[in-house]
Amino acid sequence: MLRASTLEGYQIPGLEEKLIATLFADDTTVYMSATDDYGVLARILTTWCIASGAKFNVDKTECIPIGSEAFRNDFKAQRRPSPDHPPIPDSVRITTDKTAVRILGVFTGNEVDDGEPWLRVLRKVSDQLTRWDNSHPTLEGRRSLIQAHVGGGTQFLTAAQGMPPYILKKFQKLISDFFW
């Protein structure tokens, strides 16, 4: 329905089809151009939900405007990509700059600090190691705990998004302090 619609999405050089949506399990990300009408998308999604029996969690709907800072500011203020479009409903959250939005485990947005999502992971891993430290594990136990909590707790985000060097140094210090 989306591909056959009037929605333009993004045309990426080298790809035959436009990028209009990515779907994974119960997560849907829709890519709209500045000329696309949110109302058209809403009607397609409503029809799809009726036909499939699915239900979109509209409370989680977020819009990340992409483009120049001036475009993003106008979009947020007017709640529309251009004056000839109706405004996006108030129920749709429009993210502000420097606000990370989690899409399939990756944090994205405009002017987002790459280390911001890592601070939560670092705090969680640190808390886990602190709790384990109270049980006075052996060196072999500490090695296993580091592999489980540091390795396991960072693997996906590192693969999906990369780890900033300053965060890597924080993890290295955390590991060293816990191990010794």
Short mmCIF file of C-alpha atoms in Angstrom, two decimals:
data_model
loop_
_atom_site.label_atom_id
_atom_site.label_comp_id
_atom_site.label_asym_id
_atom_site.label_seq_id
_atom_site.Cartn_x
_atom_site.Cartn_y
_atom_site.Cartn_z
CA MET A 1 0.00 0.00 0.00
CA LEU A 2 2.78 2.43 0.88
CA ARG A 3 4.81 1.81 -2.29
CA ALA A 4 1.72 2.16 -4.51
CA SER A 5 0.68 5.41 -2.78
CA THR A 6 1.38 8.99 -3.76
CA LEU A 7 3.96 9.25 -0.96
CA GLU A 8 7.39 10.03 -2.41
CA GLY A 9 9.59 8.89 0.46
CA TYR A 10 13.31 9.15 -0.32
CA GLN A 11 14.92 8.34 -3.63
CA ILE A 12 18.44 7.13 -2.92
CA PRO A 13 20.90 7.27 -5.83
CA GLY A 14 21.75 3.78 -7.03
CA LEU A 15 18.55 2.18 -5.70
CA GLU A 16 15.68 1.40 -8.04
CA GLU A 17 12.93 1.67 -5.44
CA LYS A 18 12.21 4.63 -3.20
CA LEU A 19 12.85 4.28 0.53
CA ILE A 20 9.47 4.69 2.12
CA ALA A 21 9.28 2.23 5.01
CA THR A 22 11.25 -0.27 7.01
CA LEU A 23 9.43 -2.88 9.02
CA PHE A 24 10.79 -5.19 11.68
CA ALA A 25 8.50 -7.28 13.91
CA ASP A 26 6.15 -4.66 15.38
CA ASP A 27 8.28 -1.61 14.53
CA THR A 28 7.60 0.50 11.44
CA THR A 29 9.67 3.45 10.31
CA VAL A 30 8.25 5.58 7.49
CA TYR A 31 10.40 7.98 5.48
CA MET A 32 8.54 10.94 4.05
CA SER A 33 9.73 13.73 1.77
CA ALA A 34 8.91 17.37 2.44
CA THR A 35 6.16 17.13 -0.20
CA ASP A 36 4.45 14.12 1.40
CA ASP A 37 1.18 14.57 3.28
CA TYR A 38 0.91 12.98 6.74
CA GLY A 39 -2.84 12.58 6.20
CA VAL A 40 -2.21 10.23 3.27
CA LEU A 41 0.06 8.11 5.49
CA ALA A 42 -2.52 8.09 8.30
CA ARG A 43 -5.25 6.88 5.91
CA ILE A 44 -3.01 4.09 4.56
CA LEU A 45 -2.09 2.94 8.07
CA THR A 46 -5.72 3.01 9.20
CA THR A 47 -6.75 0.90 6.19
CA TRP A 48 -3.89 -1.52 6.80
CA CYS A 49 -4.83 -1.90 10.47
CA ILE A 50 -8.46 -2.61 9.60
CA ALA A 51 -7.46 -5.18 6.98
CA SER A 52 -4.80 -6.92 9.10
CA GLY A 53 -6.39 -6.63 12.52
CA ALA A 54 -3.23 -4.89 13.77
CA LYS A 55 -3.22 -1.77 15.90
CA PHE A 56 -0.61 0.98 15.74
CA ASN A 57 0.52 2.42 19.04
CA VAL A 58 -0.10 6.03 18.08
CA ASP A 59 1.18 7.20 21.48
CA LYS A 60 4.66 6.13 20.35
CA THR A 61 4.51 7.94 17.00
CA GLU A 62 7.43 10.32 16.59
CA CYS A 63 8.56 12.52 13.75
CA ILE A 64 12.22 13.41 13.21
CA PRO A 65 12.43 16.31 10.75
CA ILE A 66 15.48 16.02 8.50
CA GLY A 67 16.99 18.94 6.62
CA SER A 68 18.46 22.32 7.35
CA GLU A 69 18.17 23.82 10.81
CA ALA A 70 15.78 26.45 9.42
CA PHE A 71 13.53 23.75 7.91
CA ARG A 72 13.55 21.75 11.16
CA ASN A 73 12.66 24.83 13.22
CA ASP A 74 9.83 25.80 10.85
CA PHE A 75 8.55 22.22 10.82
CA LYS A 76 8.44 22.11 14.61
CA ALA A 77 6.81 25.52 14.92
CA GLN A 78 4.18 24.99 12.20
CA ARG A 79 3.85 21.18 12.62
CA ARG A 80 3.94 20.79 8.84
CA PRO A 81 6.63 20.51 6.17
CA SER A 82 5.21 23.39 4.12
CA PRO A 83 2.35 25.92 4.35
CA ASP A 84 0.25 24.00 1.79
CA HIS A 85 0.08 20.89 4.02
CA PRO A 86 -2.32 20.41 6.93
CA PRO A 87 -0.60 20.25 10.32
CA ILE A 88 0.51 16.95 11.80
CA PRO A 89 -1.79 15.98 14.71
CA ASP A 90 -0.77 17.08 18.19
CA SER A 91 -0.64 13.43 19.25
CA VAL A 92 2.50 12.98 17.09
CA ARG A 93 5.66 13.96 18.93
CA ILE A 94 8.09 16.03 16.86
CA THR A 95 11.57 15.53 18.24
CA THR A 96 13.79 18.44 18.99
CA ASP A 97 17.46 18.73 18.12
CA LYS A 98 19.83 16.95 20.50
CA THR A 99 17.08 14.43 21.38
CA ALA A 100 17.90 10.82 20.59
CA VAL A 101 15.10 8.59 19.32
CA ARG A 102 15.52 4.84 19.58
CA ILE A 103 14.74 3.01 16.35
CA LEU A 104 15.42 -0.74 16.48
CA GLY A 105 17.99 -0.28 19.22
CA VAL A 106 19.90 2.51 17.46
CA PHE A 107 19.69 6.07 18.73
CA THR A 108 19.29 8.70 16.04
CA GLY A 109 18.29 12.33 15.68
CA ASN A 110 19.57 15.77 14.75
CA GLU A 111 22.68 17.02 16.56
CA VAL A 112 22.58 14.02 18.92
CA ASP A 113 25.64 13.35 21.09
CA ASP A 114 26.92 9.92 20.00
CA GLY A 115 27.84 9.16 23.61
CA GLU A 116 24.45 9.97 25.14
CA PRO A 117 22.91 6.49 24.73
CA TRP A 118 26.15 4.98 26.01
CA LEU A 119 25.93 6.77 29.34
CA ARG A 120 22.86 4.68 30.23
CA VAL A 121 24.64 1.48 29.23
CA LEU A 122 27.74 2.49 31.17
CA ARG A 123 25.68 3.24 34.28
CA LYS A 124 23.79 -0.07 34.02
CA VAL A 125 26.97 -2.12 33.58
CA SER A 126 28.68 -0.23 36.40
CA ASP A 127 25.73 -0.92 38.72
CA GLN A 128 25.80 -4.63 37.83
CA LEU A 129 29.54 -4.92 38.49
CA THR A 130 29.20 -3.02 41.77
CA ARG A 131 26.56 -5.50 42.96
CA TRP A 132 28.74 -8.44 41.95
CA ASP A 133 31.80 -6.88 43.63
CA ASN A 134 30.00 -7.18 46.98
CA SER A 135 30.11 -10.97 46.64
CA HIS A 136 33.94 -10.88 46.33
CA PRO A 137 34.27 -13.04 43.19
CA THR A 138 37.57 -14.74 42.29
CA LEU A 139 39.69 -13.40 39.43
CA GLU A 140 38.19 -16.07 37.18
CA GLY A 141 34.73 -15.02 38.34
CA ARG A 142 35.56 -11.38 37.65
CA ARG A 143 36.72 -12.28 34.14
CA SER A 144 33.45 -14.11 33.48
CA LEU A 145 31.39 -11.23 34.89
CA ILE A 146 33.25 -8.73 32.70
CA GLN A 147 32.59 -10.86 29.63
CA ALA A 148 28.93 -11.28 30.50
CA HIS A 149 28.09 -7.76 31.58
CA VAL A 150 30.52 -5.54 29.70
CA GLY A 151 30.76 -7.69 26.58
CA GLY A 152 27.11 -8.71 26.54
CA GLY A 153 25.82 -5.29 27.52
CA THR A 154 27.72 -3.44 24.81
CA GLN A 155 27.82 -5.84 21.88
CA PHE A 156 24.62 -4.88 20.04
CA LEU A 157 24.93 -1.12 20.39
CA THR A 158 28.61 -1.24 19.39
CA ALA A 159 27.78 -3.24 16.27
CA ALA A 160 24.77 -1.08 15.38
CA GLN A 161 26.12 2.35 16.23
CA GLY A 162 29.79 2.21 17.16
CA MET A 163 31.32 3.30 20.44
CA PRO A 164 32.86 6.76 20.83
CA PRO A 165 36.52 6.66 21.96
CA TYR A 166 35.85 8.51 25.22
CA ILE A 167 33.19 5.93 26.15
CA LEU A 168 35.62 3.12 25.34
CA LYS A 169 38.10 4.65 27.80
CA LYS A 170 35.39 4.76 30.48
CA PHE A 171 34.63 1.07 29.94
CA GLN A 172 38.33 0.22 30.03
CA LYS A 173 38.68 2.00 33.38
CA LEU A 174 35.54 0.30 34.71
CA ILE A 175 36.94 -3.10 33.68
CA SER A 176 40.34 -2.40 35.22
CA ASP A 177 38.87 -1.12 38.47
CA PHE A 178 36.51 -4.10 38.77
CA PHE A 179 39.09 -6.71 37.85
CA TRP A 180 41.82 -5.50 40.21
#
